[in-house]
PDB file of C-alpha atoms and ligand atoms in Angstrom:
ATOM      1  CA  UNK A   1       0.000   0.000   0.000  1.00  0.00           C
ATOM      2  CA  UNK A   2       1.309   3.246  -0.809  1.00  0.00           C
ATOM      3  CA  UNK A   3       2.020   6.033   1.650  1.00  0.00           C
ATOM      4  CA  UNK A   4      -1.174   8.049   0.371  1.00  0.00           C
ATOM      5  CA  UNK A   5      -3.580   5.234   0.349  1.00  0.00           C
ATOM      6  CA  UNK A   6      -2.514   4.139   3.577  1.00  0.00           C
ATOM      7  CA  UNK A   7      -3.163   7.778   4.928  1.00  0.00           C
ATOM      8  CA  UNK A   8      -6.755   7.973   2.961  1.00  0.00           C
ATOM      9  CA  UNK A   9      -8.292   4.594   4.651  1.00  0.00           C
ATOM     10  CA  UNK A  10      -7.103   6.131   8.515  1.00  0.00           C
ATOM     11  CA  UNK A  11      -8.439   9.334   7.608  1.00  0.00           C
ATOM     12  CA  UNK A  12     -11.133   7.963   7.208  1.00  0.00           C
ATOM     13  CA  UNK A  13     -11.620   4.861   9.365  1.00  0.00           C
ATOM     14  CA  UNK A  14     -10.348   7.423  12.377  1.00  0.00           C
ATOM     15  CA  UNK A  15     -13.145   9.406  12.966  1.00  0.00           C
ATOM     16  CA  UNK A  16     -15.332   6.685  11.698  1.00  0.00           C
ATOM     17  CA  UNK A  17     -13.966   4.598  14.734  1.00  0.00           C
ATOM     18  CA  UNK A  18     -14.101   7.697  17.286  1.00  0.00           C
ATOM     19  CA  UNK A  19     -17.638   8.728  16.298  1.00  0.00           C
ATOM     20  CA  UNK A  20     -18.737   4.938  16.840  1.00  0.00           C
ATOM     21  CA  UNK A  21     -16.944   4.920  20.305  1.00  0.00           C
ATOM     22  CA  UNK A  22     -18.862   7.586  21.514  1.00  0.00           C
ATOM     23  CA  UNK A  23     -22.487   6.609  19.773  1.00  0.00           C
ATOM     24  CA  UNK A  24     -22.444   2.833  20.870  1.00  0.00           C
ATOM     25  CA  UNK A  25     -22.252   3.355  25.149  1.00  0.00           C
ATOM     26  CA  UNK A  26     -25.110   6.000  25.044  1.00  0.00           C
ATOM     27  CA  UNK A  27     -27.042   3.345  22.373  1.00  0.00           C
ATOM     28  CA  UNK A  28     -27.214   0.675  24.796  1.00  0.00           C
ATOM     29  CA  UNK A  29     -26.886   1.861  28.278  1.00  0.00           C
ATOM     30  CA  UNK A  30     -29.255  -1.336  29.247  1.00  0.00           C
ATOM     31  CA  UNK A  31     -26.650  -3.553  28.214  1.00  0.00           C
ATOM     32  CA  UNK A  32     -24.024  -2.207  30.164  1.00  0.00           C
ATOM     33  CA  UNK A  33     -26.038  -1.875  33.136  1.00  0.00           C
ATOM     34  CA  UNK A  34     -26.786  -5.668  33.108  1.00  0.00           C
ATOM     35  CA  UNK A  35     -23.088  -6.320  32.360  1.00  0.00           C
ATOM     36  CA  UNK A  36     -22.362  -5.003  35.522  1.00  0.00           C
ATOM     37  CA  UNK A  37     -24.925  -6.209  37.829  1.00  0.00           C
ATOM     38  CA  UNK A  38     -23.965  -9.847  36.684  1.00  0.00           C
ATOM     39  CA  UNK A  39     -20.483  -9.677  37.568  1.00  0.00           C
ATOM     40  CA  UNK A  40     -18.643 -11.176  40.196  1.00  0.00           C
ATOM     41  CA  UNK A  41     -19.659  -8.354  43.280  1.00  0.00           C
ATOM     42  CA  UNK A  42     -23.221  -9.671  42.265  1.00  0.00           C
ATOM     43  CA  UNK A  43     -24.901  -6.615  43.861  1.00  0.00           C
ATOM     44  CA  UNK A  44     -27.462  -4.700  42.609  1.00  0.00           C
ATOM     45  CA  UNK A  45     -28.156  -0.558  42.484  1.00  0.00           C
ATOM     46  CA  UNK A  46     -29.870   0.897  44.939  1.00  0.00           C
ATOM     47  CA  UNK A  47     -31.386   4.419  45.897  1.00  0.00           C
ATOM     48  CA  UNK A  48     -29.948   6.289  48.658  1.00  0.00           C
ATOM     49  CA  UNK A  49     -33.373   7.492  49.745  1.00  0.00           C
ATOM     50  CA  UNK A  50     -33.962   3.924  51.672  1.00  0.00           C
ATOM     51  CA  UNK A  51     -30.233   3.975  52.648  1.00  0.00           C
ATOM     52  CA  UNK A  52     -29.418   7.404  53.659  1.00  0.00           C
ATOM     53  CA  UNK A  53     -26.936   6.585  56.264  1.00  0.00           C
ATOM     54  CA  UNK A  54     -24.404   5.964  53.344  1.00  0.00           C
ATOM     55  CA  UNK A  55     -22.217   8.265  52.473  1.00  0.00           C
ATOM     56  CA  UNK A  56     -19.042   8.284  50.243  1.00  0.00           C
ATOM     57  CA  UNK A  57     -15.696   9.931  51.401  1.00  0.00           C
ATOM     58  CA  UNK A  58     -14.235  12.516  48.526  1.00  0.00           C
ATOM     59  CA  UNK A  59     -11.021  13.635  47.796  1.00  0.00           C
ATOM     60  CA  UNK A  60     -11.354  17.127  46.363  1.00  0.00           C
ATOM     61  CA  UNK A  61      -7.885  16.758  44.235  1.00  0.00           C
ATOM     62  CA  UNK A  62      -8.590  13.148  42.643  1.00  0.00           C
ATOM     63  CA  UNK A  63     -12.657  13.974  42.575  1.00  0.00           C
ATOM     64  CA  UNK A  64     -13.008  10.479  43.618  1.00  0.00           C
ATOM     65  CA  UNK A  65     -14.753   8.196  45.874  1.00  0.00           C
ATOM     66  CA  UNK A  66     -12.326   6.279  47.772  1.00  0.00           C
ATOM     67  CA  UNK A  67     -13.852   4.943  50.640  1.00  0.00           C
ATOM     68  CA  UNK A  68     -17.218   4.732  51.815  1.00  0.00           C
ATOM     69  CA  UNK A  69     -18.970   5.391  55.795  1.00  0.00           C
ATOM     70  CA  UNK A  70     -22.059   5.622  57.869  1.00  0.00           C
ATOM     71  CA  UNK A  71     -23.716   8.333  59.516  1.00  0.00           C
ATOM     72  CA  UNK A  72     -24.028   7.304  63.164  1.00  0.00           C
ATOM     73  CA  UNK A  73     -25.509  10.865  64.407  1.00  0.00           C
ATOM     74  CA  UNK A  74     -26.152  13.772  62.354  1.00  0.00           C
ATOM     75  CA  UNK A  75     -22.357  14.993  62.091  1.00  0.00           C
ATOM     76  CA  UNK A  76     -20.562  11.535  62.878  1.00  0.00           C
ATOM     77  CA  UNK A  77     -19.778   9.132  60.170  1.00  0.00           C
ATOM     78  CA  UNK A  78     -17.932   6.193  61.038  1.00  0.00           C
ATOM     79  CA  UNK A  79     -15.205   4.620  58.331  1.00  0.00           C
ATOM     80  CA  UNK A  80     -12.320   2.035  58.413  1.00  0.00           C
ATOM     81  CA  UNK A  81      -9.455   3.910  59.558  1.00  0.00           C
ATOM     82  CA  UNK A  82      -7.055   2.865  56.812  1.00  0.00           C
ATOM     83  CA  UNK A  83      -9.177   5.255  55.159  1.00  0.00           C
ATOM     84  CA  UNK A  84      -7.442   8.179  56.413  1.00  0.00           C
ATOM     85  CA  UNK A  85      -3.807   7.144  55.878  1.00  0.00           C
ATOM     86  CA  UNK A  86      -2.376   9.838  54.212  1.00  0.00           C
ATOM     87  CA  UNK A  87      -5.354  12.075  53.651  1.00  0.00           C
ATOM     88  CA  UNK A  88      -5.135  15.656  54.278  1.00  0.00           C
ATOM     89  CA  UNK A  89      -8.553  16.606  55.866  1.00  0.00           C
ATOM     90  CA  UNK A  90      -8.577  19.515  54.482  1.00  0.00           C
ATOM     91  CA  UNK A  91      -8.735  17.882  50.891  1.00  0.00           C
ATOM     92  CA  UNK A  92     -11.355  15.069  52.284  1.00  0.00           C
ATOM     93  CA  UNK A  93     -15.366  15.941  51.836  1.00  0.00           C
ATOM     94  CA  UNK A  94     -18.247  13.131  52.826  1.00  0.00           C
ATOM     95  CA  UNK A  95     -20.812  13.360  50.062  1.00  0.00           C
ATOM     96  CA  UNK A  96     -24.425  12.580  51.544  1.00  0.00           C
ATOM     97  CA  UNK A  97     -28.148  11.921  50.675  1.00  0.00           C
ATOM     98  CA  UNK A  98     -26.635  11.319  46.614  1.00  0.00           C
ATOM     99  CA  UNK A  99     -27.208   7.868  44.781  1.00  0.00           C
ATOM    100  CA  UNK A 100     -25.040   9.127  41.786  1.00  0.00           C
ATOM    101  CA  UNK A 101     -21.808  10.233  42.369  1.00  0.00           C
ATOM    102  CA  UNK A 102     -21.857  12.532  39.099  1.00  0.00           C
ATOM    103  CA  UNK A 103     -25.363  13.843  40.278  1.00  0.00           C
ATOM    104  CA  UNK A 104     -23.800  17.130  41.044  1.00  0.00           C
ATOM    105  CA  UNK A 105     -27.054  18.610  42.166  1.00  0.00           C
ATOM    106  CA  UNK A 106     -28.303  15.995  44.600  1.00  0.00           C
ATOM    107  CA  UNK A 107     -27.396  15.607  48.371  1.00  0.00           C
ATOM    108  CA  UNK A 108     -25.118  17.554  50.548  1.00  0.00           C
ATOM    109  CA  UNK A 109     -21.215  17.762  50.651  1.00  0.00           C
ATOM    110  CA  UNK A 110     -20.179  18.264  54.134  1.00  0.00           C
ATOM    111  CA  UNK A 111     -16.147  19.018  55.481  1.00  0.00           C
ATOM    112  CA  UNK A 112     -14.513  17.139  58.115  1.00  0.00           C
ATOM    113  CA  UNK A 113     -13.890  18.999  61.342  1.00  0.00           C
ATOM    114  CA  UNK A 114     -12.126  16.318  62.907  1.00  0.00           C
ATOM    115  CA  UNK A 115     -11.102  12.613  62.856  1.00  0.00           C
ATOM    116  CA  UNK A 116     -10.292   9.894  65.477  1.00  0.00           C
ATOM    117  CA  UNK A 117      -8.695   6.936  64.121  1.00  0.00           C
ATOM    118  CA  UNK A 118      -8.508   4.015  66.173  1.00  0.00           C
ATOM    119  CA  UNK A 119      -5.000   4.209  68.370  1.00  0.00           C
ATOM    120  CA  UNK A 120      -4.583   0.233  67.553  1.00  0.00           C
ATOM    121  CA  UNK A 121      -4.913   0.795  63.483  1.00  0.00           C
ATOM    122  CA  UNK A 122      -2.567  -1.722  62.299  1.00  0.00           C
ATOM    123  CA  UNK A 123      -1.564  -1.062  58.773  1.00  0.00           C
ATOM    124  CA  UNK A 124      -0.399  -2.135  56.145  1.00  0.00           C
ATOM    125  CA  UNK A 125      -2.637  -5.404  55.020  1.00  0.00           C
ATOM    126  CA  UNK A 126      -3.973  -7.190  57.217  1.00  0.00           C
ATOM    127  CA  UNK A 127      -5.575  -4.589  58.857  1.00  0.00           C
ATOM    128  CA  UNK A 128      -6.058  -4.416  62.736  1.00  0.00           C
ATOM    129  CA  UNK A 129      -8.788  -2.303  64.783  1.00  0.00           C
ATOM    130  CA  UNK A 130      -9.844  -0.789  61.355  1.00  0.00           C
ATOM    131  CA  UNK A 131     -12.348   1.706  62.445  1.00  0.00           C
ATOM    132  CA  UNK A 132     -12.469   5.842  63.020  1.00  0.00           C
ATOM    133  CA  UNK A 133     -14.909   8.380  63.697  1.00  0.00           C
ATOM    134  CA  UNK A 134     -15.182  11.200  61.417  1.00  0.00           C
ATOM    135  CA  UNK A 135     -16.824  14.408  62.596  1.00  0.00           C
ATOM    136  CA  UNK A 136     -18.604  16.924  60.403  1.00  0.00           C
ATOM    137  CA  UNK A 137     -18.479  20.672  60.262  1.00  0.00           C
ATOM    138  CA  UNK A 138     -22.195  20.547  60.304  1.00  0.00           C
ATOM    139  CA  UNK A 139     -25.429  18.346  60.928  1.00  0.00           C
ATOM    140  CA  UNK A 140     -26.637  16.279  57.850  1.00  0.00           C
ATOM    141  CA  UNK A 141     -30.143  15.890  57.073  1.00  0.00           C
ATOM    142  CA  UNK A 142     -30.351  12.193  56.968  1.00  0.00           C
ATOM    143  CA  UNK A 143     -31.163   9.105  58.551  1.00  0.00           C
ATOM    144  CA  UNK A 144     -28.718   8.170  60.652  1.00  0.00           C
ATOM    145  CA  UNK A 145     -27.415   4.261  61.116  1.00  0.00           C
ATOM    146  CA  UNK A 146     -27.862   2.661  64.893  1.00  0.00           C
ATOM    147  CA  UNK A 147     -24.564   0.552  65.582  1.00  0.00           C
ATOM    148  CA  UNK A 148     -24.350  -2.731  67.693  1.00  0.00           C
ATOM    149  CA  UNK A 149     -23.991  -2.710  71.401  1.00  0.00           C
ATOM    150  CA  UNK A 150     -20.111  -4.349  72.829  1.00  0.00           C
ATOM    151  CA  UNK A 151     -19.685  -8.121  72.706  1.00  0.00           C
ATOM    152  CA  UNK A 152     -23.080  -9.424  70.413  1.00  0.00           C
ATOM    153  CA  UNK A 153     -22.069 -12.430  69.482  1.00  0.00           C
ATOM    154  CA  UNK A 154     -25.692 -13.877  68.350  1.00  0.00           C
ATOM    155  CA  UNK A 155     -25.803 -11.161  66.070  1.00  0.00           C
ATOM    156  CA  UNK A 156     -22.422 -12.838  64.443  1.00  0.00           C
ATOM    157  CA  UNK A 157     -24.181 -15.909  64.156  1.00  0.00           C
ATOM    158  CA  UNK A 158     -22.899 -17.863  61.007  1.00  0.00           C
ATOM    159  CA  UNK A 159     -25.021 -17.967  58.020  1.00  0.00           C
ATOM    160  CA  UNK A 160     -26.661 -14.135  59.366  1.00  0.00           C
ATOM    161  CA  UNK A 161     -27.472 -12.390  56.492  1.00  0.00           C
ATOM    162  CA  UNK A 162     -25.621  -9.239  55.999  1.00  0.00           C
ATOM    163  CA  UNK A 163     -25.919  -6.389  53.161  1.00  0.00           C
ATOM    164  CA  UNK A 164     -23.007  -4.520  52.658  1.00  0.00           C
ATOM    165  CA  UNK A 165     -22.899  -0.498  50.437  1.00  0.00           C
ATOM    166  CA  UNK A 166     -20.637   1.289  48.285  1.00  0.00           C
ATOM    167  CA  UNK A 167     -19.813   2.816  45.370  1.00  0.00           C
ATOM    168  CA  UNK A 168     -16.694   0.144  45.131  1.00  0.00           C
ATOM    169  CA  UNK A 169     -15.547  -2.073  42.143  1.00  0.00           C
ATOM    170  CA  UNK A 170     -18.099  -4.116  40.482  1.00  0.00           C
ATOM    171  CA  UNK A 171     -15.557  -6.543  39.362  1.00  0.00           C
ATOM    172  CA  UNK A 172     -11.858  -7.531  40.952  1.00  0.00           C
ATOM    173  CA  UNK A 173      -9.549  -6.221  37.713  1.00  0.00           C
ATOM    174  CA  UNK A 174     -11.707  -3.310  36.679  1.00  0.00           C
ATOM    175  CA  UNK A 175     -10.886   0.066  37.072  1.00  0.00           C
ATOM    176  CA  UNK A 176     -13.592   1.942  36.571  1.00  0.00           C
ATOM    177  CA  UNK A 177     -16.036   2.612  39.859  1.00  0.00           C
ATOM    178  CA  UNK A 178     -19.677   2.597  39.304  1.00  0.00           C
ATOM    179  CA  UNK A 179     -21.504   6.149  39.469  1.00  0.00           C
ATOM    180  CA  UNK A 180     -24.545   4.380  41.735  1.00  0.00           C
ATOM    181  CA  UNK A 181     -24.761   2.509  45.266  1.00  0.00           C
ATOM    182  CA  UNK A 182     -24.571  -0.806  45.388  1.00  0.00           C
ATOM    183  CA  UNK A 183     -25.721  -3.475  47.681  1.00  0.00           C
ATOM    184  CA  UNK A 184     -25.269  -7.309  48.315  1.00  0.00           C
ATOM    185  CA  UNK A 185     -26.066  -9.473  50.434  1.00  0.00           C
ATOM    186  CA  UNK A 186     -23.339 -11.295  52.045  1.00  0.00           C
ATOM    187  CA  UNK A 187     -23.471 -14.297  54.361  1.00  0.00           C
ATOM    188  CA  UNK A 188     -21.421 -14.355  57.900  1.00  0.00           C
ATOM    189  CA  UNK A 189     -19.061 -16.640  57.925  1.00  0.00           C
ATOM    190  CA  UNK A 190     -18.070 -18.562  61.214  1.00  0.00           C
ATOM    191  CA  UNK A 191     -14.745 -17.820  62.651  1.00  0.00           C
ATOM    192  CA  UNK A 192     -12.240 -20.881  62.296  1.00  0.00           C
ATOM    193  CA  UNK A 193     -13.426 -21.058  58.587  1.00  0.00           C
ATOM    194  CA  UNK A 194     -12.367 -17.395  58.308  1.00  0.00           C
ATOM    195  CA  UNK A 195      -9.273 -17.775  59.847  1.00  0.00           C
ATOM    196  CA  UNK A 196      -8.828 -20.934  57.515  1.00  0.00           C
ATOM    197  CA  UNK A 197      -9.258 -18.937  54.104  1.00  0.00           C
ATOM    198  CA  UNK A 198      -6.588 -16.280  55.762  1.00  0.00           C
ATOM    199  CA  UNK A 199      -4.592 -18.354  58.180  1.00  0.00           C
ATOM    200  CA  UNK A 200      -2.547 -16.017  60.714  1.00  0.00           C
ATOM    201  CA  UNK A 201      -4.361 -12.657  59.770  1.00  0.00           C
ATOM    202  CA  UNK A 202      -7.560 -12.965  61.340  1.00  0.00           C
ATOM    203  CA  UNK A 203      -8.570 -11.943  64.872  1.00  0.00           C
ATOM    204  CA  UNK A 204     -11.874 -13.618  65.732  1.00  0.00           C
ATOM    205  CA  UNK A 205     -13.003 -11.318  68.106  1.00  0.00           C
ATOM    206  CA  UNK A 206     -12.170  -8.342  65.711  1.00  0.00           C
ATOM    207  CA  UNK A 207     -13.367  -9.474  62.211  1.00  0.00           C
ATOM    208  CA  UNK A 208     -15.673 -11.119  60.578  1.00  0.00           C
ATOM    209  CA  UNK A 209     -15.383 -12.254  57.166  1.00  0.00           C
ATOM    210  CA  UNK A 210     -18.690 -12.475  55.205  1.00  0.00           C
ATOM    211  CA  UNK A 211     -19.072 -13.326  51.347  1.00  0.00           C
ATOM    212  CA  UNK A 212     -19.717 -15.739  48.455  1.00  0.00           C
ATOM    213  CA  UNK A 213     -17.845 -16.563  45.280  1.00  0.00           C
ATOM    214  CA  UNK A 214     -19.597 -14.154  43.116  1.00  0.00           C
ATOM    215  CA  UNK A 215     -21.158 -11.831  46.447  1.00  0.00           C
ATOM    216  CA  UNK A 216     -18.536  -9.464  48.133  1.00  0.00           C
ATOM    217  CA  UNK A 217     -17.422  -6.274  48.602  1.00  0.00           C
ATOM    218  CA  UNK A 218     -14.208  -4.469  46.911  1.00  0.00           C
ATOM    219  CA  UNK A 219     -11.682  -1.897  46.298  1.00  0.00           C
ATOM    220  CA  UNK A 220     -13.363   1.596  46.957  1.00  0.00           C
ATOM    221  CA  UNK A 221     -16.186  -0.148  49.337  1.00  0.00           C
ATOM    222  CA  UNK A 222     -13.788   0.173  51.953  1.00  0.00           C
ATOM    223  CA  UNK A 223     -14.759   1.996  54.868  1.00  0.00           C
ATOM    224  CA  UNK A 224     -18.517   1.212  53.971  1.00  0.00           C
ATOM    225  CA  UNK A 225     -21.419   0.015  56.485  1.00  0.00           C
ATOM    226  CA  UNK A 226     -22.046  -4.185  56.788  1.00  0.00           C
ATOM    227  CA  UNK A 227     -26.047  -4.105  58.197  1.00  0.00           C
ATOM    228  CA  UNK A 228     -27.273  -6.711  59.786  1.00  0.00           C
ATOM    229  CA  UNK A 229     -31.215  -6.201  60.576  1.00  0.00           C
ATOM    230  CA  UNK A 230     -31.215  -2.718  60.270  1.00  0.00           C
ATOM    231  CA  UNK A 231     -27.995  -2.072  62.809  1.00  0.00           C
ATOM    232  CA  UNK A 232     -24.247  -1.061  61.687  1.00  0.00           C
ATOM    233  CA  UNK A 233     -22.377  -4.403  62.541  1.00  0.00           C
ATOM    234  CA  UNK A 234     -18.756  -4.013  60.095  1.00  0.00           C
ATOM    235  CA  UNK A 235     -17.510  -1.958  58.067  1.00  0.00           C
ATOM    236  CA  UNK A 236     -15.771  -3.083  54.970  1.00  0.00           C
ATOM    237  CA  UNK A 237     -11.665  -3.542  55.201  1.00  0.00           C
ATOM    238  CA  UNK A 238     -10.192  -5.763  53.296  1.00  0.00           C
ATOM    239  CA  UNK A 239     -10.026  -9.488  51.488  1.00  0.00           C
ATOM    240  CA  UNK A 240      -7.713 -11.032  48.685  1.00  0.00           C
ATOM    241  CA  UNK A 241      -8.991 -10.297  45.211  1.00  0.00           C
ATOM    242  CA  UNK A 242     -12.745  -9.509  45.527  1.00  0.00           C
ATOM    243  CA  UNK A 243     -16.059 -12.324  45.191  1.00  0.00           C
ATOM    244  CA  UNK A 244     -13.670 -15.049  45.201  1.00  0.00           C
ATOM    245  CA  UNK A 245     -15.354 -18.405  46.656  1.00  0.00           C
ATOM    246  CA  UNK A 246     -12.804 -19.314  48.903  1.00  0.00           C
ATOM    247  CA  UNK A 247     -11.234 -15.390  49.942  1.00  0.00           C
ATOM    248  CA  UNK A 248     -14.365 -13.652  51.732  1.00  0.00           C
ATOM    249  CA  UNK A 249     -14.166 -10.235  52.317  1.00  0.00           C
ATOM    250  CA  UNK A 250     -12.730  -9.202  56.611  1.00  0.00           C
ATOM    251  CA  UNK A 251     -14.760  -6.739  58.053  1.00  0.00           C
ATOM    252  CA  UNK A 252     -14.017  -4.390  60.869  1.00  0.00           C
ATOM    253  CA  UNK A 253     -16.339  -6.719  63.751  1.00  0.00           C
ATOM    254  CA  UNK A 254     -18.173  -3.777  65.422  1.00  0.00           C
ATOM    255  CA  UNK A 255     -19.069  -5.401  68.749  1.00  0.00           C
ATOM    256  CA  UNK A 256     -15.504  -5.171  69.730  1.00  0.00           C
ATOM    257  CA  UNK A 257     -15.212  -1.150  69.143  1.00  0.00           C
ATOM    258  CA  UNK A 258     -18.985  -0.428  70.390  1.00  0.00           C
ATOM    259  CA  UNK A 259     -17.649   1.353  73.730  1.00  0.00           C
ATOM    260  CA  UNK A 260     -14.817   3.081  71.578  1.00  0.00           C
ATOM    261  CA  UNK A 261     -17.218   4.514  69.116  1.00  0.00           C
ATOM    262  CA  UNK A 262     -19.624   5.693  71.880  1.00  0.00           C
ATOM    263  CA  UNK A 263     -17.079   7.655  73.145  1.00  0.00           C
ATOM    264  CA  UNK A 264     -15.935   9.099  70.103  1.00  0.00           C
ATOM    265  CA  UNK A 265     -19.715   9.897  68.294  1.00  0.00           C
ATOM    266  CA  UNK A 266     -19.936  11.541  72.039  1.00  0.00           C
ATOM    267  CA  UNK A 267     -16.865  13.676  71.895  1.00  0.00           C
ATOM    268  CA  UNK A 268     -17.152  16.902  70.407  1.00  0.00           C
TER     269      UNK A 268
HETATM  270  N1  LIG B 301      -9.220  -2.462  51.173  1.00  0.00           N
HETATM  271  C1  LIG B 301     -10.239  -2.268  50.192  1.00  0.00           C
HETATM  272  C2  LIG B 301     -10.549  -0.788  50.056  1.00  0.00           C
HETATM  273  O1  LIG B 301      -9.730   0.019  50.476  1.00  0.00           O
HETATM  274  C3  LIG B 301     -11.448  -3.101  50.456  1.00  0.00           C
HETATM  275  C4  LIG B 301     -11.246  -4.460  49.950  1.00  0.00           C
HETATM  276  C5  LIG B 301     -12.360  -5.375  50.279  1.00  0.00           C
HETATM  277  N2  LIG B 301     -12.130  -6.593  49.582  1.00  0.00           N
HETATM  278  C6  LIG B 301     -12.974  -7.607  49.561  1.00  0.00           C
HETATM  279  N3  LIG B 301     -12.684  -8.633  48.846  1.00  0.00           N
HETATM  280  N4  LIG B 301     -14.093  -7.564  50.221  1.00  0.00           N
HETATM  281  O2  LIG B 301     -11.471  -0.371  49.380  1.00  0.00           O
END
């Protein structure tokens, strides 16, 4: 093929291939939508109207979600604390009372006042006494989340059903966050079995790992509330890969840091 000809057919396969690339997505929106739902975090969109506890945690220089939380009383969230490593407050923002992320006009954006991070946070991977308690420069208008009371262990029962939020990956090698909350619902495990699938990094008493092959949380979920009947029992903090059948996700086991978080939602 000559030099010309060559150049002819990309000038005009080029914008043939760019114009297609932006027509197709907004054709079939349905399609991608059930792409999504049926991949391996197997959760499902929800509105933040019958969640409004949720909340995402912003950084203002990435525009991101990063993390995820729970409002406890109208100006406390509470997060996993390895959600604050290396975050300047200043550049942090919870985003309330919004079901899409990009819905600029929805929900309220509140600053963060103040933060107390657990004084055991163990980091890096596996973490230990993941939890903190985030404290807004204002009152939200939302439903807050009630939290468990110390040492419940009935309500860790194996096989409890638990539903766990986010705006988090909706598969383990994407990159792309959805725009919408998600839920699934994710089975308890019982403790020796969790401590089998990650053998020397659990602590029983701490964490509870909860999850199917195909049902889990993931990367960006972090932070984000685990409900069991109605009440804040974990919060999501970390796992191998993400829906895996035999690697369930750990969450932060809220019994244990009950008295610590009273004291800290109390606190100005
Ligand atoms: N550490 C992750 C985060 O920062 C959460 C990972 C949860 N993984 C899982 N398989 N459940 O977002």
């Amino acid at each position: 093929m000559t030099r010309s000809r060559r150049w002819r057919l990309r000038s005009t396969l080029l914008p043939l291939a760019v114009l297609m690339s932006l027509v197709l997505p907004a054709l079939s929106p349905a399609g991608a939508h059930a792409r999504a739902d049926g991949r391996i975090i197997g959760g499902t969109p929800v509105d933040i109207a019958d969640h409004p506890w949720v909340v995402a945690l912003v950084d203002t220089t990435t525009k991101r979600a990063f993390c995820a939380g729970a409002l406890v009383a109208p100006a406390k969230v509470v997060t996993a604390g390895h959600c604050l490593l290396n975050r300047d407050r200043r550049r942090l923002r919870v985003v309330a009372g919004r079901t899409d992320l990009f819905a600029k006009d929805t929900g309220t954006i509140a600053r963060v006042a103040g933060a107390a991070v657990h004084p055991g946070l163990h980091t890096p991977m596996p973490y230990v006494n993941d939890v903190a308690v985030l404290t807004l420069d204002g009152a939200l208008p939302y439903g807050t989340v009630p939290w468990v009371s110390p040492r419940e262990d009935e309500t860790y029962e194996p096989g409890t059903t638990g539903w766990v939020f986010g705006w988090g990956r909706t598969e383990e090698s994407g990159t792309a966050s959805p725009r919408q909350l998600r839920t699934v619902s994710v089975p308890l495990w019982d403790g020796d079995a969790c401590e089998a699938a990650y053998p020397d990094r659990i602590d029983q008493s701490a964490m509870v790992c909860a999850g199917t092959g195909g049902s889990d949380s993931c990367q960006g979920d972090s932070g984000g509330p685990l409900v069991v009947d109605g009440r804040l029992v974990g919060l999501v903090s970390w796992g191998t890969g993400c829906g895996r059948p035999d690697l369930p996700g750990v969450y932060t086991r809220l019994d244990r840091y009950a008295t610590w978080i009273d004291r800290a939602v109390r606190a100005a």
